[in-house]
Coordinates of C-alpha atoms in Angstrom, one line a residue:
M1 CA 8.5 -31.2 -17.8
D2 CA 8.6 -28.3 -15.3
F3 CA 10.4 -25.0 -15.7
S4 CA 10.5 -23.1 -12.5
T5 CA 9.9 -19.4 -12.3
M6 CA 12.3 -16.8 -13.6
V7 CA 13.3 -14.7 -10.6
S8 CA 16.0 -12.2 -9.8
S9 CA 19.1 -13.4 -7.9
K10 CA 17.7 -11.8 -4.8
S11 CA 14.2 -12.3 -3.4
F12 CA 12.3 -9.1 -2.7
E13 CA 12.6 -8.3 1.0
L14 CA 9.2 -7.8 2.7
T15 CA 9.8 -5.6 5.8
A16 CA 7.3 -3.5 7.7
E17 CA 8.9 -0.4 6.1
A18 CA 8.6 -1.8 2.6
M19 CA 5.0 -2.8 3.0
G20 CA 3.7 0.3 4.9
T21 CA 0.4 0.3 6.7
E22 CA -2.0 1.7 4.0
I23 CA -4.0 -0.6 1.6
V24 CA -5.4 0.2 -1.8
T25 CA -8.0 -1.7 -3.8
L26 CA -7.8 -2.4 -7.5
Y27 CA -11.1 -3.3 -9.2
V28 CA -10.2 -5.2 -12.3
G29 CA -12.1 -6.2 -15.5
P30 CA -15.7 -5.8 -16.4
K31 CA -16.8 -7.7 -13.3
R32 CA -14.7 -5.5 -11.0
K33 CA -12.8 -8.2 -9.3
A34 CA -11.1 -6.7 -6.2
F35 CA -7.4 -7.0 -5.4
T36 CA -6.2 -5.5 -2.1
I37 CA -2.5 -4.5 -2.1
H38 CA -0.1 -2.7 0.2
K39 CA 0.0 0.9 -1.1
K40 CA 3.6 1.6 -0.4
L41 CA 4.8 -1.6 -2.0
L42 CA 2.8 -0.9 -5.1
C43 CA 3.7 2.7 -5.4
D44 CA 7.4 2.1 -4.8
R45 CA 7.5 -0.3 -7.7
S46 CA 5.4 1.5 -10.3
D47 CA 5.5 5.2 -11.2
Y48 CA 2.0 4.9 -12.6
F49 CA 0.4 3.8 -9.3
N50 CA 2.6 6.2 -7.4
A51 CA 1.3 9.1 -9.4
A52 CA -2.3 7.9 -9.1
F53 CA -2.3 7.3 -5.3
N54 CA 0.1 10.0 -4.1
N55 CA -1.0 13.0 -6.0
L56 CA -4.2 15.0 -6.2
F57 CA -6.2 12.4 -8.1
Q58 CA -9.5 10.8 -7.0
E59 CA -7.6 7.5 -6.4
G60 CA -5.4 9.2 -3.8
A61 CA -8.4 10.3 -1.8
T62 CA -10.3 6.9 -2.0
N63 CA -7.4 4.5 -2.2
E64 CA -9.4 2.8 -5.0
M65 CA -8.7 2.4 -8.7
Y66 CA -10.8 0.9 -11.5
L67 CA -9.1 -1.0 -14.3
P68 CA -12.0 -2.2 -16.4
E69 CA -10.0 -3.0 -19.5
D70 CA -7.4 -5.2 -17.7
D71 CA -7.4 -8.9 -17.2
P72 CA -7.6 -10.3 -13.7
E73 CA -5.1 -13.1 -14.5
T74 CA -2.5 -10.4 -15.6
I75 CA -3.1 -8.4 -12.5
T76 CA -2.6 -11.6 -10.5
D77 CA 0.8 -12.0 -12.2
L78 CA 1.6 -8.4 -11.3
V79 CA 0.7 -8.9 -7.7
N80 CA 2.9 -12.0 -7.5
Y81 CA 5.8 -10.0 -9.0
I82 CA 5.3 -7.1 -6.5
Y83 CA 5.3 -9.4 -3.5
Q84 CA 7.6 -12.2 -4.7
N85 CA 9.7 -10.8 -7.5
R86 CA 8.8 -13.7 -9.8
L87 CA 7.3 -14.1 -13.2
P88 CA 4.7 -16.8 -14.0
A89 CA 6.1 -20.3 -14.3
F90 CA 6.3 -22.1 -17.6
R91 CA 5.2 -25.7 -16.8
N92 CA 4.3 -28.3 -19.4
K93 CA 1.9 -30.2 -17.2
M94 CA -0.2 -31.6 -20.1
Y95 CA 2.6 -33.5 -21.7
F96 CA 2.2 -31.4 -24.9
P97 CA 5.2 -31.1 -27.2
D98 CA 7.4 -28.4 -25.8
L99 CA 6.7 -26.1 -28.8
L100 CA 3.0 -26.4 -28.3
A101 CA 3.2 -25.7 -24.6
A102 CA 5.3 -22.6 -25.3
I103 CA 2.8 -21.4 -27.9
L104 CA 0.0 -21.7 -25.3
F105 CA 2.0 -20.0 -22.6
V106 CA 3.6 -17.0 -24.5
P107 CA 0.4 -14.9 -24.8
R108 CA 0.3 -14.7 -21.1
L109 CA 3.7 -13.0 -21.1
Y110 CA 2.6 -10.7 -23.9
R111 CA -0.3 -9.5 -21.7
L112 CA 2.0 -9.0 -18.7
F113 CA 4.4 -7.0 -20.9
F114 CA 1.5 -4.8 -22.1
L115 CA 0.5 -4.1 -18.5
A116 CA 4.1 -3.4 -17.4
E117 CA 4.6 -1.0 -20.3
K118 CA 1.2 0.7 -19.6
I119 CA 2.0 1.3 -15.9
C120 CA 5.6 2.3 -16.5
F121 CA 7.0 -0.6 -14.6
N122 CA 10.3 -0.8 -16.5
E123 CA 11.9 -3.5 -14.3
L124 CA 9.0 -5.9 -14.9
A125 CA 8.9 -5.1 -18.6
N126 CA 12.6 -5.8 -19.0
K127 CA 12.4 -9.1 -17.2
T128 CA 9.3 -10.2 -19.1
M129 CA 11.1 -9.3 -22.3
D130 CA 14.1 -11.5 -21.4
Y131 CA 11.8 -14.3 -20.4
L132 CA 10.0 -14.1 -23.7
Q133 CA 13.2 -14.2 -25.6
D134 CA 14.4 -17.3 -23.6
I135 CA 11.2 -19.2 -24.4
C136 CA 10.8 -18.2 -28.0
L137 CA 14.4 -18.7 -28.9
K138 CA 14.7 -22.0 -27.1
Y139 CA 11.6 -23.6 -28.7
G140 CA 11.6 -21.8 -32.0
N141 CA 8.3 -20.0 -31.2
I142 CA 7.4 -17.6 -33.9
P143 CA 4.5 -15.1 -33.2
C144 CA 1.5 -15.7 -35.4
E145 CA -0.2 -12.9 -37.3
H146 CA -2.9 -12.6 -34.7
H147 CA -0.4 -12.1 -31.9
I148 CA 1.6 -9.5 -34.0
E149 CA -1.7 -7.6 -34.6
R150 CA -2.4 -7.7 -30.8
I151 CA 1.2 -6.6 -30.0
Y152 CA 1.0 -3.6 -32.4
G153 CA -2.4 -2.6 -31.1
S154 CA -1.3 -2.8 -27.4
T155 CA 2.2 -1.2 -27.4
H156 CA 3.8 2.2 -28.4
A157 CA 5.8 2.8 -31.5
K158 CA 9.2 2.3 -29.8
S159 CA 8.3 -0.8 -27.8
M160 CA 11.0 -3.4 -27.5
L161 CA 8.3 -6.1 -28.0
R162 CA 7.6 -4.8 -31.4
L163 CA 11.2 -4.8 -32.3
F164 CA 11.6 -8.4 -31.0
V165 CA 8.7 -9.9 -33.1
V166 CA 10.1 -8.1 -36.2
L167 CA 13.5 -9.6 -35.6
I168 CA 12.0 -13.1 -35.0
W169 CA 10.2 -12.9 -38.3
V170 CA 13.2 -11.6 -40.2
R171 CA 15.4 -14.4 -38.8
S172 CA 12.8 -17.0 -39.6
S173 CA 12.6 -15.8 -43.2
L174 CA 16.4 -15.8 -43.6
M175 CA 17.1 -19.1 -41.8
G176 CA 14.0 -21.2 -42.6
D177 CA 13.9 -24.3 -40.5
Y178 CA 17.5 -23.9 -39.5
D179 CA 18.8 -24.8 -36.0
W180 CA 17.3 -22.3 -33.5
N181 CA 20.4 -22.8 -31.3
F182 CA 22.4 -21.0 -33.9
S183 CA 24.3 -18.0 -32.4
L184 CA 22.2 -15.5 -34.4
C185 CA 19.2 -16.5 -32.4
T186 CA 20.5 -16.2 -28.8
R187 CA 20.3 -13.1 -26.8
L188 CA 23.5 -12.0 -25.0
D189 CA 22.6 -13.6 -21.7
L190 CA 20.3 -16.4 -22.8
L191 CA 20.2 -19.1 -20.1
E192 CA 21.3 -22.5 -21.1
K193 CA 18.4 -23.9 -19.1
F194 CA 15.7 -22.4 -17.0
P195 CA 16.7 -22.3 -13.3
N196 CA 15.1 -25.1 -11.2
L197 CA 14.8 -23.5 -7.8
S198 CA 13.8 -25.4 -4.7
I199 CA 11.7 -22.4 -3.6
Q200 CA 8.0 -23.3 -4.0
Y201 CA 6.1 -19.9 -4.2
A202 CA 2.6 -19.6 -3.0
S203 CA 0.4 -18.2 -5.7
L204 CA -1.0 -14.8 -4.7
S205 CA -4.3 -14.4 -6.4
M206 CA -7.5 -12.5 -5.5
K207 CA -8.8 -15.7 -4.0
T208 CA -5.7 -16.5 -1.8
L209 CA -5.3 -12.9 -0.6
G210 CA -8.9 -12.1 0.1
N211 CA -10.1 -8.5 0.7
E212 CA -9.8 -8.2 4.4
I213 CA -6.8 -6.7 6.1
V214 CA -5.6 -7.0 9.7
V215 CA -3.1 -5.0 11.6
I216 CA -0.6 -6.7 14.0
L217 CA 1.4 -4.5 16.4
V218 CA 4.7 -6.2 17.2
G219 CA 7.3 -5.7 19.9
P220 CA 7.5 -3.2 22.8
E221 CA 7.3 -0.3 20.4
Q222 CA 4.3 -1.9 18.6
K223 CA 5.7 -1.9 15.1
P224 CA 2.7 -2.1 12.7
F225 CA 2.3 -4.9 10.1
T226 CA -0.6 -4.8 7.8
V227 CA -1.4 -8.3 6.5
H228 CA -4.0 -10.0 4.3
K229 CA -6.3 -11.8 6.8
K230 CA -7.1 -14.8 4.6
L231 CA -3.5 -15.4 3.6
L232 CA -2.4 -15.2 7.2
S233 CA -5.2 -17.4 8.5
D234 CA -4.7 -20.1 5.8
R235 CA -0.9 -20.3 6.6
C236 CA -1.2 -20.2 10.4
E237 CA -3.9 -21.9 12.6
F238 CA -3.1 -19.6 15.5
F239 CA -4.0 -16.5 13.6
S240 CA -7.0 -18.2 12.0
K241 CA -8.6 -18.8 15.3
I242 CA -7.7 -15.4 16.6
F243 CA -9.2 -13.5 13.7
N244 CA -12.1 -15.8 12.8
E245 CA -13.6 -16.7 16.2
D246 CA -15.1 -14.9 19.2
F247 CA -12.1 -12.9 20.1
K248 CA -12.0 -9.1 20.1
E249 CA -9.3 -9.3 17.4
A250 CA -11.8 -10.8 15.1
S251 CA -14.1 -7.8 15.5
N252 CA -11.6 -4.9 15.3
G253 CA -9.0 -6.6 13.0
K254 CA -6.1 -5.6 15.2
M255 CA -3.8 -7.6 17.4
V256 CA -0.9 -6.7 19.8
L257 CA 2.1 -9.0 20.1
S258 CA 4.3 -7.0 22.5
E259 CA 6.6 -9.9 23.4
D260 CA 7.5 -10.9 19.9
D261 CA 10.6 -9.8 18.0
P262 CA 9.8 -7.4 15.0
I263 CA 12.8 -8.8 13.0
A264 CA 11.6 -12.4 13.5
F265 CA 8.0 -11.3 12.6
E266 CA 9.3 -9.9 9.3
C267 CA 10.7 -13.4 8.6
L268 CA 7.2 -14.9 9.4
I269 CA 5.6 -12.3 7.0
S270 CA 8.1 -13.1 4.3
S271 CA 7.3 -16.8 4.7
I272 CA 3.5 -16.1 4.4
Y273 CA 3.8 -14.0 1.2
Q274 CA 6.8 -15.6 -0.4
N275 CA 7.3 -19.0 1.2
I276 CA 11.0 -18.3 0.9
S277 CA 13.5 -20.8 2.3
T278 CA 16.0 -18.0 3.1
P279 CA 14.8 -15.3 5.4
F280 CA 16.1 -11.8 4.5
P281 CA 18.2 -13.0 1.5
N282 CA 19.2 -9.4 0.7
R283 CA 21.0 -9.2 4.1
E284 CA 23.9 -11.3 3.0
L285 CA 26.7 -12.2 5.3
P286 CA 29.6 -9.9 4.7
I287 CA 32.2 -11.4 2.3
S288 CA 35.5 -11.2 4.0
K289 CA 39.0 -12.5 3.2
D290 CA 39.4 -13.1 6.9
F291 CA 37.5 -16.3 7.6
S292 CA 37.2 -15.5 11.3
E293 CA 35.3 -12.3 10.3
A294 CA 32.9 -14.4 8.2
Q295 CA 32.4 -16.8 11.2
Q296 CA 31.7 -13.9 13.5
A297 CA 29.2 -12.4 11.0
C298 CA 27.4 -15.8 10.7
R299 CA 27.3 -16.2 14.5
Q300 CA 25.8 -12.7 15.0
F301 CA 23.3 -13.2 12.2
S302 CA 22.2 -16.4 13.8
K303 CA 21.6 -14.7 17.1
K304 CA 19.8 -11.7 15.7
V305 CA 17.7 -13.3 12.9
W306 CA 17.7 -17.1 12.6
Y307 CA 17.2 -18.1 16.2
P308 CA 14.5 -15.6 17.1
S309 CA 12.7 -16.4 13.8
F310 CA 12.8 -20.1 14.6
V311 CA 11.4 -19.4 18.1
L312 CA 8.5 -17.4 16.6
A313 CA 7.8 -20.1 14.0
H314 CA 7.8 -22.7 16.7
K315 CA 5.5 -20.6 18.9
Y316 CA 2.9 -20.3 16.2
C317 CA 3.3 -23.9 14.9
M318 CA 4.5 -22.9 11.5
H319 CA 6.4 -26.1 10.8
D320 CA 7.2 -25.4 7.2
L321 CA 9.0 -22.2 8.2
E322 CA 10.8 -24.1 11.0
N323 CA 12.1 -26.6 8.4
N324 CA 13.3 -23.9 6.1
L325 CA 15.1 -22.1 8.9
M326 CA 16.8 -25.3 10.0
D327 CA 18.1 -25.9 6.5
E328 CA 19.4 -22.3 6.4
I329 CA 21.0 -22.4 9.8
R330 CA 22.8 -25.7 9.2
F331 CA 23.9 -24.7 5.7
H332 CA 25.6 -21.5 6.8
H333 CA 27.0 -23.0 10.0
M334 CA 28.7 -25.7 7.9
Q335 CA 30.1 -23.2 5.5
C336 CA 31.6 -21.2 8.3
T337 CA 32.4 -24.3 10.5
I338 CA 30.6 -22.9 13.5
L339 CA 28.2 -24.5 16.1
P340 CA 25.8 -22.9 18.6
D341 CA 27.6 -21.6 21.7
I342 CA 26.5 -21.9 25.3
D343 CA 24.4 -18.7 25.2
D344 CA 22.7 -20.0 22.0
V345 CA 21.8 -23.3 23.7
E346 CA 20.4 -21.6 26.8
Y347 CA 18.3 -19.2 24.7
I348 CA 16.9 -21.9 22.5
Y349 CA 16.1 -24.3 25.4
Q350 CA 14.3 -21.5 27.3
N351 CA 12.2 -20.5 24.3
T352 CA 11.3 -23.7 22.6
A353 CA 9.4 -26.9 23.6
D354 CA 11.0 -30.4 23.6
T355 CA 9.7 -30.9 20.1
G356 CA 11.7 -28.1 18.7
K357 CA 14.3 -29.4 16.1
L358 CA 16.6 -26.5 16.9
R359 CA 17.0 -28.1 20.4
Q360 CA 18.1 -31.3 18.7
Y361 CA 20.5 -29.5 16.6
C362 CA 22.0 -27.8 19.7
I363 CA 22.3 -31.2 21.5
A364 CA 23.9 -32.8 18.4
S365 CA 26.4 -30.0 18.3
L366 CA 27.3 -30.4 22.0
A367 CA 27.6 -34.2 21.6
F368 CA 30.0 -33.6 18.7
K369 CA 32.0 -31.2 20.8
L370 CA 32.0 -33.6 23.7
H371 CA 33.3 -36.5 21.6
S372 CA 35.9 -34.3 19.9
G373 CA 37.2 -33.2 23.2
M374 CA 36.6 -30.2 25.5
T375 CA 38.8 -28.2 27.7
T376 CA 38.3 -28.2 31.4
Q377 CA 36.9 -24.7 31.2
E378 CA 34.4 -25.7 28.5
I379 CA 33.2 -28.7 30.6
K380 CA 32.7 -26.4 33.6
A381 CA 30.7 -24.0 31.5
Y382 CA 28.4 -26.8 30.2
S383 CA 28.0 -28.0 33.8
V384 CA 26.7 -24.6 34.8
L385 CA 24.4 -24.7 31.8
A386 CA 23.1 -28.1 32.9
D387 CA 22.2 -26.7 36.3
K388 CA 20.3 -23.8 34.6
L389 CA 18.4 -25.9 32.1
G390 CA 17.6 -28.9 34.4
K391 CA 16.9 -32.5 33.7
D392 CA 15.5 -32.1 30.1
F393 CA 18.9 -30.9 28.9
V394 CA 20.9 -33.5 30.8
F395 CA 18.6 -36.3 29.5
D396 CA 18.7 -35.1 25.9
M397 CA 22.5 -34.8 26.1
L398 CA 23.0 -38.3 27.5
N399 CA 20.5 -39.8 25.1
I400 CA 22.0 -38.5 21.9
H401 CA 25.5 -39.2 23.0
H402 CA 24.6 -42.8 24.0
K403 CA 22.8 -43.5 20.8
Y404 CA 25.1 -41.9 18.2
G405 CA 28.3 -40.9 19.9
S406 CA 31.2 -40.9 17.5
H407 CA 28.9 -41.2 14.5
I408 CA 28.1 -37.5 14.8
Y409 CA 30.4 -35.2 12.9
Q410 CA 30.5 -31.9 11.2
G411 CA 30.2 -32.1 7.5
R412 CA 30.3 -29.5 4.7
D413 CA 27.2 -30.3 2.7
P414 CA 24.0 -30.5 4.8
W415 CA 22.0 -32.3 2.1
A416 CA 24.6 -34.8 1.0
P417 CA 23.8 -38.5 1.4
R418 CA 25.9 -40.5 4.0
L419 CA 26.7 -37.3 5.8
V420 CA 26.6 -39.1 9.1
A421 CA 29.8 -41.1 9.5
T422 CA 29.5 -44.9 9.3
G423 CA 31.5 -47.6 11.0
G424 CA 31.5 -49.9 13.9
G425 CA 28.8 -52.0 12.3
W426 CA 26.4 -49.1 12.1
N427 CA 25.4 -48.1 8.6
V428 CA 22.7 -45.5 7.9
G429 CA 22.4 -46.5 4.2
S430 CA 22.8 -44.6 1.0
I431 CA 19.4 -43.0 1.1
S432 CA 19.9 -41.3 4.4
Y433 CA 19.7 -37.5 4.2
N434 CA 20.5 -36.2 7.7
A435 CA 19.1 -32.7 7.0
C436 CA 15.7 -34.3 7.2
F437 CA 16.4 -35.4 10.8
F438 CA 16.1 -31.8 11.9
H439 CA 12.7 -31.4 10.1
T440 CA 9.2 -31.6 11.4
H441 CA 7.5 -34.1 9.1
I442 CA 3.9 -33.9 10.1
S443 CA 1.8 -30.8 10.7
G444 CA -1.7 -30.9 12.3
K445 CA -3.7 -33.6 13.9
G446 CA -6.2 -36.3 12.9
N447 CA -7.7 -35.7 9.4
D448 CA -6.0 -32.3 9.2
R449 CA -2.5 -33.8 9.2
T450 CA -0.2 -32.6 6.5
L451 CA 3.0 -34.3 5.3
L452 CA 5.7 -31.6 5.2
C453 CA 8.5 -33.8 4.0
D454 CA 9.2 -37.5 3.6
P455 CA 10.3 -39.0 7.0
R456 CA 11.5 -42.2 5.3
T457 CA 14.7 -40.4 4.1
S458 CA 15.7 -39.6 7.7
Q459 CA 15.3 -42.9 9.5
S460 CA 18.3 -43.7 11.7
S461 CA 20.1 -40.6 10.5
W462 CA 21.7 -38.0 12.7
G463 CA 24.3 -35.4 12.0
I464 CA 25.2 -31.8 12.0

């Protein structure tokens, strides 16, 4: 049984402005385990740390803080929430009875609540409180005397956690072994089930973050990004070589990427810290009653964010980010019933290699348009494009149209089976998921190869 993380409806947006350029170090526990965190991100989310690092305290001068009484695991949970807006996941991996698994997991949430209350992080305290209610009320978890003693010794007199455990005990006394799904035991917004999100978050711990920081200056104006060196190196082989071998960047911890797009680089950073499948989810497409306005908004967002982000991911061989972006692009394009236009195709062909799946998506889009019928003006425009892009474009176009032709069509659901039309003796089979056709399945070479997704589900499948 696997219950995914409880997260807010919107992932936290990691931009250069949100992260800032300064770094602070928290030394946690008796052994002083070091956690390096972006100062602005930490201070903006906690009044406690804001007061410590931005006023006339010793911590503000040294950018260091000692937390000898706190638990490194709890600070790890805090760091994950600060960067990813998520709480620790409840996963019953040991095949224990659900109640036993919940009993073993809940103390971790108690400790996180203690910390949130201590550092005046009300948002985290409230979400942890909701999560505790969901688990305790779902599985009939009643705090034992030891936990109640710990709760009363670690919280203030008006703490909501104290009130909650008292209510749990009172209800248990009144109801005995009665059904815990009874309405008295459900909070107002109790979830019927824990959300099972497709997002697989990378765990941000002291080990995965490391203590070294690098600065990357992006774009013509050299917009600064401060990033954890180990996390960046582990996620991207290009940066691993730059910052860990005999290059000047390895010695000074600084790199200039003047030709890269800062908005696209923010997407890359979000992928590294959050592993999100949706870049910039807080920048939602405007909801409009006029469908043409929604189409235009989606088209502009593609040009400004998704396409440049894919180009950057392709440049640095971050294939997992490429796959996530392909899913996002295709999903929104289908919802708005749009396809890449001529300018998009030209930009993508000029900035990606022949292995780029966004190229294949463009070619499939054009093949669909060609089969559906083009005006004389459109045909002339694509002829001009063929002259610009050369034989690679012409070969790709002829190849896809010859192989799949009328079987390419525009569907509504990019992950639905049998999305590609069947007929004429050609059947892709019920297990075909055409979204996977636009994925890169293998990352790396030789013994370092990594399977990113199962290529068997995309055999003989094409579609847009």
